[in-house]
Coordinates of C-alpha atoms in Angstrom, one line a residue:
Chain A
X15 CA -24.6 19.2 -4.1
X16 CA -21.2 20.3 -2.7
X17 CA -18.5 18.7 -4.3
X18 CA -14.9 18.6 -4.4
X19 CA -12.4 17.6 -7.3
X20 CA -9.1 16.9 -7.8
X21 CA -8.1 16.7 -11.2
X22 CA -5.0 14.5 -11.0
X23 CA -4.6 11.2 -9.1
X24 CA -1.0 11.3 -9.4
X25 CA 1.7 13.7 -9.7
X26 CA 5.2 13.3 -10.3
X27 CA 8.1 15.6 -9.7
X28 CA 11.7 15.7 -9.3
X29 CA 13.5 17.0 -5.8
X30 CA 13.8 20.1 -6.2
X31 CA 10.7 21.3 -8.7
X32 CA 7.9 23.2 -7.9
X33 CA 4.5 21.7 -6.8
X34 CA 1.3 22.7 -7.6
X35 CA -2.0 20.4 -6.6
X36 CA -5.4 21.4 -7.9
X37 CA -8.4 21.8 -5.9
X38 CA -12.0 22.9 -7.6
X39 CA -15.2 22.8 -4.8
X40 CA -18.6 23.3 -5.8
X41 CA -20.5 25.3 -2.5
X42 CA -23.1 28.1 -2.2
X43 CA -21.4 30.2 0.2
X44 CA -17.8 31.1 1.1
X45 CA -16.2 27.9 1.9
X46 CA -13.8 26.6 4.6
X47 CA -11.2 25.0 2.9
X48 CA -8.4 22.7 3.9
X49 CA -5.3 20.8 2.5
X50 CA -4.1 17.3 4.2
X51 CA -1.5 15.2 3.6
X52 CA -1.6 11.9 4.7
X53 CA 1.9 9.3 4.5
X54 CA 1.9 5.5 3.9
X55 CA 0.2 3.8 7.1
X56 CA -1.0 7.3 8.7
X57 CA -3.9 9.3 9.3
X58 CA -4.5 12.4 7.5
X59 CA -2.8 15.7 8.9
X60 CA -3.2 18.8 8.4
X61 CA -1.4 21.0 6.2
X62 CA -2.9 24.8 5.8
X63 CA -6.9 25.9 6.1
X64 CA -8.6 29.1 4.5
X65 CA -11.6 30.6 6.2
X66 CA -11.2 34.3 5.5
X67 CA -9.2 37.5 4.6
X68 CA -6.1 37.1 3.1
X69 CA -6.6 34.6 0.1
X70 CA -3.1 33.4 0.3
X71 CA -2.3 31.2 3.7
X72 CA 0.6 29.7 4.5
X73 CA 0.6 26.2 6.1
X74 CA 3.4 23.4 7.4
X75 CA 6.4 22.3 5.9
X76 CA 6.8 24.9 3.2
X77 CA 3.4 24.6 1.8
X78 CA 1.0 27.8 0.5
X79 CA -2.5 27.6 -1.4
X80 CA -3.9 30.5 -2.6
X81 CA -8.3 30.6 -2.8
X82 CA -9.3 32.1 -6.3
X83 CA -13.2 32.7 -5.5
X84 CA -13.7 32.8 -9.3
X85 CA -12.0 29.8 -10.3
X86 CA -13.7 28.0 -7.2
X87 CA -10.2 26.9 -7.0
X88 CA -7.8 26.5 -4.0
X89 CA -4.7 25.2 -5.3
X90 CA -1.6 24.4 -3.0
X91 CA 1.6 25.2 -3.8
X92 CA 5.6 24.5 -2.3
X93 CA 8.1 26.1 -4.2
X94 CA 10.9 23.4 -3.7
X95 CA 10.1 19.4 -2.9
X96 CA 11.9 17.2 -0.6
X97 CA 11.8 13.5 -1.6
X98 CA 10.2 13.4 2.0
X99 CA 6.6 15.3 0.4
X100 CA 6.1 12.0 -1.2
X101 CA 2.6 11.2 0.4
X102 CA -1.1 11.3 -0.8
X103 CA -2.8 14.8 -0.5
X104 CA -6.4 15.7 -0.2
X105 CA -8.6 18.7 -0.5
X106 CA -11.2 19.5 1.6
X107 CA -14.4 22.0 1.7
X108 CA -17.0 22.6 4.2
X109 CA -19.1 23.1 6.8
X110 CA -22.0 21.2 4.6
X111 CA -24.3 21.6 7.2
X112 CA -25.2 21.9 10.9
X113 CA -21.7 20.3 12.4
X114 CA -18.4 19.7 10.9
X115 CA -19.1 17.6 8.3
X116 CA -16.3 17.9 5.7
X117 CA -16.6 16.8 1.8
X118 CA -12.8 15.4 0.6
X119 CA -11.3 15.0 -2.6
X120 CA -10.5 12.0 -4.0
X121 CA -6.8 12.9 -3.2
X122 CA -3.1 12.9 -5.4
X123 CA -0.8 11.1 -5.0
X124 CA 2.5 13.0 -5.3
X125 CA 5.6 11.0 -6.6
X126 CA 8.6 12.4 -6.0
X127 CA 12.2 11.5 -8.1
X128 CA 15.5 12.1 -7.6
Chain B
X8 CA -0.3 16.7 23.5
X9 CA -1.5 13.1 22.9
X10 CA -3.6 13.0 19.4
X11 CA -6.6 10.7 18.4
X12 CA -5.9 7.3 19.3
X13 CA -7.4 4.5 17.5
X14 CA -6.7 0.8 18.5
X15 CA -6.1 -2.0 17.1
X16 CA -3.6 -0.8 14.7
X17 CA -3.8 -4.2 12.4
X18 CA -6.9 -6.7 12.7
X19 CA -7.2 -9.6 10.5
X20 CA -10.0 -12.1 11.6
X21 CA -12.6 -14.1 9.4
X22 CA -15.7 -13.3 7.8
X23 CA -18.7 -14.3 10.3
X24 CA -16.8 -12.5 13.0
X25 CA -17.3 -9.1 15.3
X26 CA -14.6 -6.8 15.1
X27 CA -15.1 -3.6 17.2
X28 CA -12.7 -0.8 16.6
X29 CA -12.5 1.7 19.2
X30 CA -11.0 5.6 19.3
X31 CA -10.1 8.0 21.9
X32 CA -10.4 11.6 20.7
X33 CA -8.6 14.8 21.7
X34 CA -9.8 15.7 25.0
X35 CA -12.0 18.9 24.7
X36 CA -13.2 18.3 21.2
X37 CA -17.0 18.2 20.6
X38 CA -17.2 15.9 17.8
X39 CA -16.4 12.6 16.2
X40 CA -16.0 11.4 13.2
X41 CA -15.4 7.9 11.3
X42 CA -14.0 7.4 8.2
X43 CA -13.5 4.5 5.9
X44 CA -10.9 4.3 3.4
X45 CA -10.3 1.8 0.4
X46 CA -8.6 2.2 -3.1
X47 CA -12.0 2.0 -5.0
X48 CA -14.0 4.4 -2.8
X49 CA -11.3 7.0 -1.5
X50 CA -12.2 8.4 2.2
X51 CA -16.0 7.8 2.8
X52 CA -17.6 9.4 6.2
X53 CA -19.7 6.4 7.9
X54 CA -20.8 8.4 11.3
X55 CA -20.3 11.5 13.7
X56 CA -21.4 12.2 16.9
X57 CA -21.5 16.0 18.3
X58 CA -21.3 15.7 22.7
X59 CA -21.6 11.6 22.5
X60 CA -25.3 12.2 20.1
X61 CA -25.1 10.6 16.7
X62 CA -25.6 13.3 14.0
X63 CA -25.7 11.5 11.2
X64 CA -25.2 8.3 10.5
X65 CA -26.1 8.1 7.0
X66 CA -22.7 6.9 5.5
X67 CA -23.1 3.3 7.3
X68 CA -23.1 0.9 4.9
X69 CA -25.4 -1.7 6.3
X70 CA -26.9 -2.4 10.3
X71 CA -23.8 -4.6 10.4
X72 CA -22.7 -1.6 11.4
X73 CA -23.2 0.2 14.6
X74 CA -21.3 2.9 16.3
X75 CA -21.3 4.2 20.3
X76 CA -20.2 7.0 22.0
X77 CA -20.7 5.9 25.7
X78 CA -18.9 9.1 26.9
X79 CA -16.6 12.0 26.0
X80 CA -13.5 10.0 25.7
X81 CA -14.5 6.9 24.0
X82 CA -16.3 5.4 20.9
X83 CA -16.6 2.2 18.9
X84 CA -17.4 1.1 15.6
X85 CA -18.5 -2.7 15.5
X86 CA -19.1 -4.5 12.4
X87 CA -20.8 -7.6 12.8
X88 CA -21.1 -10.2 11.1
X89 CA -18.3 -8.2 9.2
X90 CA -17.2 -9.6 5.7
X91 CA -14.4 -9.7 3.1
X92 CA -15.9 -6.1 1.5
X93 CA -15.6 -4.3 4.8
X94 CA -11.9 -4.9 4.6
X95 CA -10.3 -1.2 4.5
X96 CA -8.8 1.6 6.7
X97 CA -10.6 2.8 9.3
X98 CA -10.0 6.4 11.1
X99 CA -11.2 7.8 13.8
X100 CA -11.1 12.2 13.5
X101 CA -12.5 14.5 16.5
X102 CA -12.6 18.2 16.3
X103 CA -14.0 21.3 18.2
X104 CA -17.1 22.8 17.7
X105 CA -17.4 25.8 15.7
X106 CA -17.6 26.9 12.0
X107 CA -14.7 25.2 10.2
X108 CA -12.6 23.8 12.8
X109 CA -10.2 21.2 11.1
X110 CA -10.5 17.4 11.7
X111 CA -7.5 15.5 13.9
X112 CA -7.4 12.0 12.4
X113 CA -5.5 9.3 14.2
X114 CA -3.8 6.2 12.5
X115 CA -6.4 4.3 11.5
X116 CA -7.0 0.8 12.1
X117 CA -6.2 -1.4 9.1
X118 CA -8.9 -3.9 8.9
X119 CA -8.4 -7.4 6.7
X120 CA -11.5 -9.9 6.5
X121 CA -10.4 -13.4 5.5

C-alpha cells in the first residue's frame, strides 16, 4: 500500500539554523509529491509540489525539497528560519488512484527558538 | 481570489445533536474533499466528490455520517446523532481535475461535542 512517513514529530531549531524535514513515500510509480504547512487554527497550505523534471523545486517563503528517486525520499529544506516557520508541516504523495486522492504524513511539528 | 470557505468556524453543542458543517470550494475546481483532524489520528480523508458524485466515501467513520454535494458550489458534512469522539477539526479541500493538482484546504471548522 502507498504510504508516507515522517520520521520526526517534532523538530526544534534556533532562528537562524538550517531546516531540513524528512519525507520517505512508498508508491509504484513516479509520484506527485507535495509539502504543506499548516499554522495554529488554519488549514493546510501549500508550500512547493514535484511532478517532474528538475528534482530540485523551489516553493514559498524560502523553502526547497529535493526528490531522491532512490532514497524514495523528498526532503524539504530552508536554508535560514524565521521564528515565524514555527507551524506543523506535512508531506504528501499521490495520485493513489482514479481522482486526487492524496496520502499525508503524519506531519512535524517545527519549534523554532530564539 | 476568495479560497475554500468552510463555516462554522467554532461549534460546540452536545452529544445527541446534528451538527452539519458546510464548505464552499474554489469556483472551477472539480473535486472535494473532507478531512478530519485530531491529535491521535493525524489528517484522515472521510469523503470526496469529483463534479458533485461521491467517489469514495470509505473514510466515514460510521452512517452518523453523511455528506452532500447538492451543486458545484456547495457541500455538507452532517454528523448525526454526533458524539464526544467526533470532536476534531474538520476541513473542507477542493482541487482541479487532473494528474496531481494540489489540494486548497480552508480553515476548518473546529468541532467540540459536550
Amino acid at each position: 500500500a502507498q504510504s508516507v512517513t515522517q520520521p520526526d514529530i517534532h523538530i526544534t531549531v534556533s532562528e537562524g539554523a538550517s531546516l531540513e524535514l524528512r519525507c520517505n513515500y512508498s508508491y509504484g510509480a513516479t509520484p506527485y509529491l507535495f509539502w504543506y504547512v499548516q499554522s495554529p487554527g488554519q488549514g493546510l497550505q501549500l508550500l512547493l509540489k514535484y511532478f517532474s523534471g528538475d528534482t530540485l523545486v523551489q516553493g514559498i517563503k524560502g523553502f526547497e525539497a529535493e526528490f531522491k528517486r532512490s532514497q524514495s525520499s523528498f526532503n524539504l529544506r530552508k536554508p535560514s528560519v524565521h521564528w515565524s516557520d514555527a507551524a506543523e508541516y506535512f508531506c504528501a504523495v499521490g495520485p493513489m488512484e482514479y481522482g486526487n486522492k492524496l496520502v499525508f504524513g503524519a506531519g512535524t511539528i517545527l519549534r523554532v527558538k530564539s | 481570489d476568495a479560497g475554500v470557505i468552510q463555516s462554522p468556524r467554532h461549534e460546540v453543542t452536545e452529544m445527541g445533536q446534528e451538527v452539519t458543517l458546510r464548505c464552499k470550494p474554489i469556483s472551477g475546481h472539480d473535486y472535494l474533499f473532507w478531512y478530519r483532524q485530531t491529535m491521535m489520528r493525524g489528517l484522515e480523508l472521510l469523503i470526496y466528490f469529483n463534479n458533485n458524485v461521491p467517489i469514495d466515501d470509505s473514510g466515514m467513520p460510521e452512517d452518523r455520517f453523511s455528506a452532500k454535494m447538492p451543486n458545484a458550489s456547495f457541500s455538507t458534512l452532517k454528523i448525526q446523532p454526533s458524539e464526544p469522539r467526533d470532536s476534531a477539526v474538520y476541513f473542507c479541500a477542493s482541487s482541479f481535475a487532473g494528474w496531481g493538482q494540489p489540494q486548497h484546504f480552508g480553515d476548518g471548522t473546529r468541532l467540540s461535542i459536550l
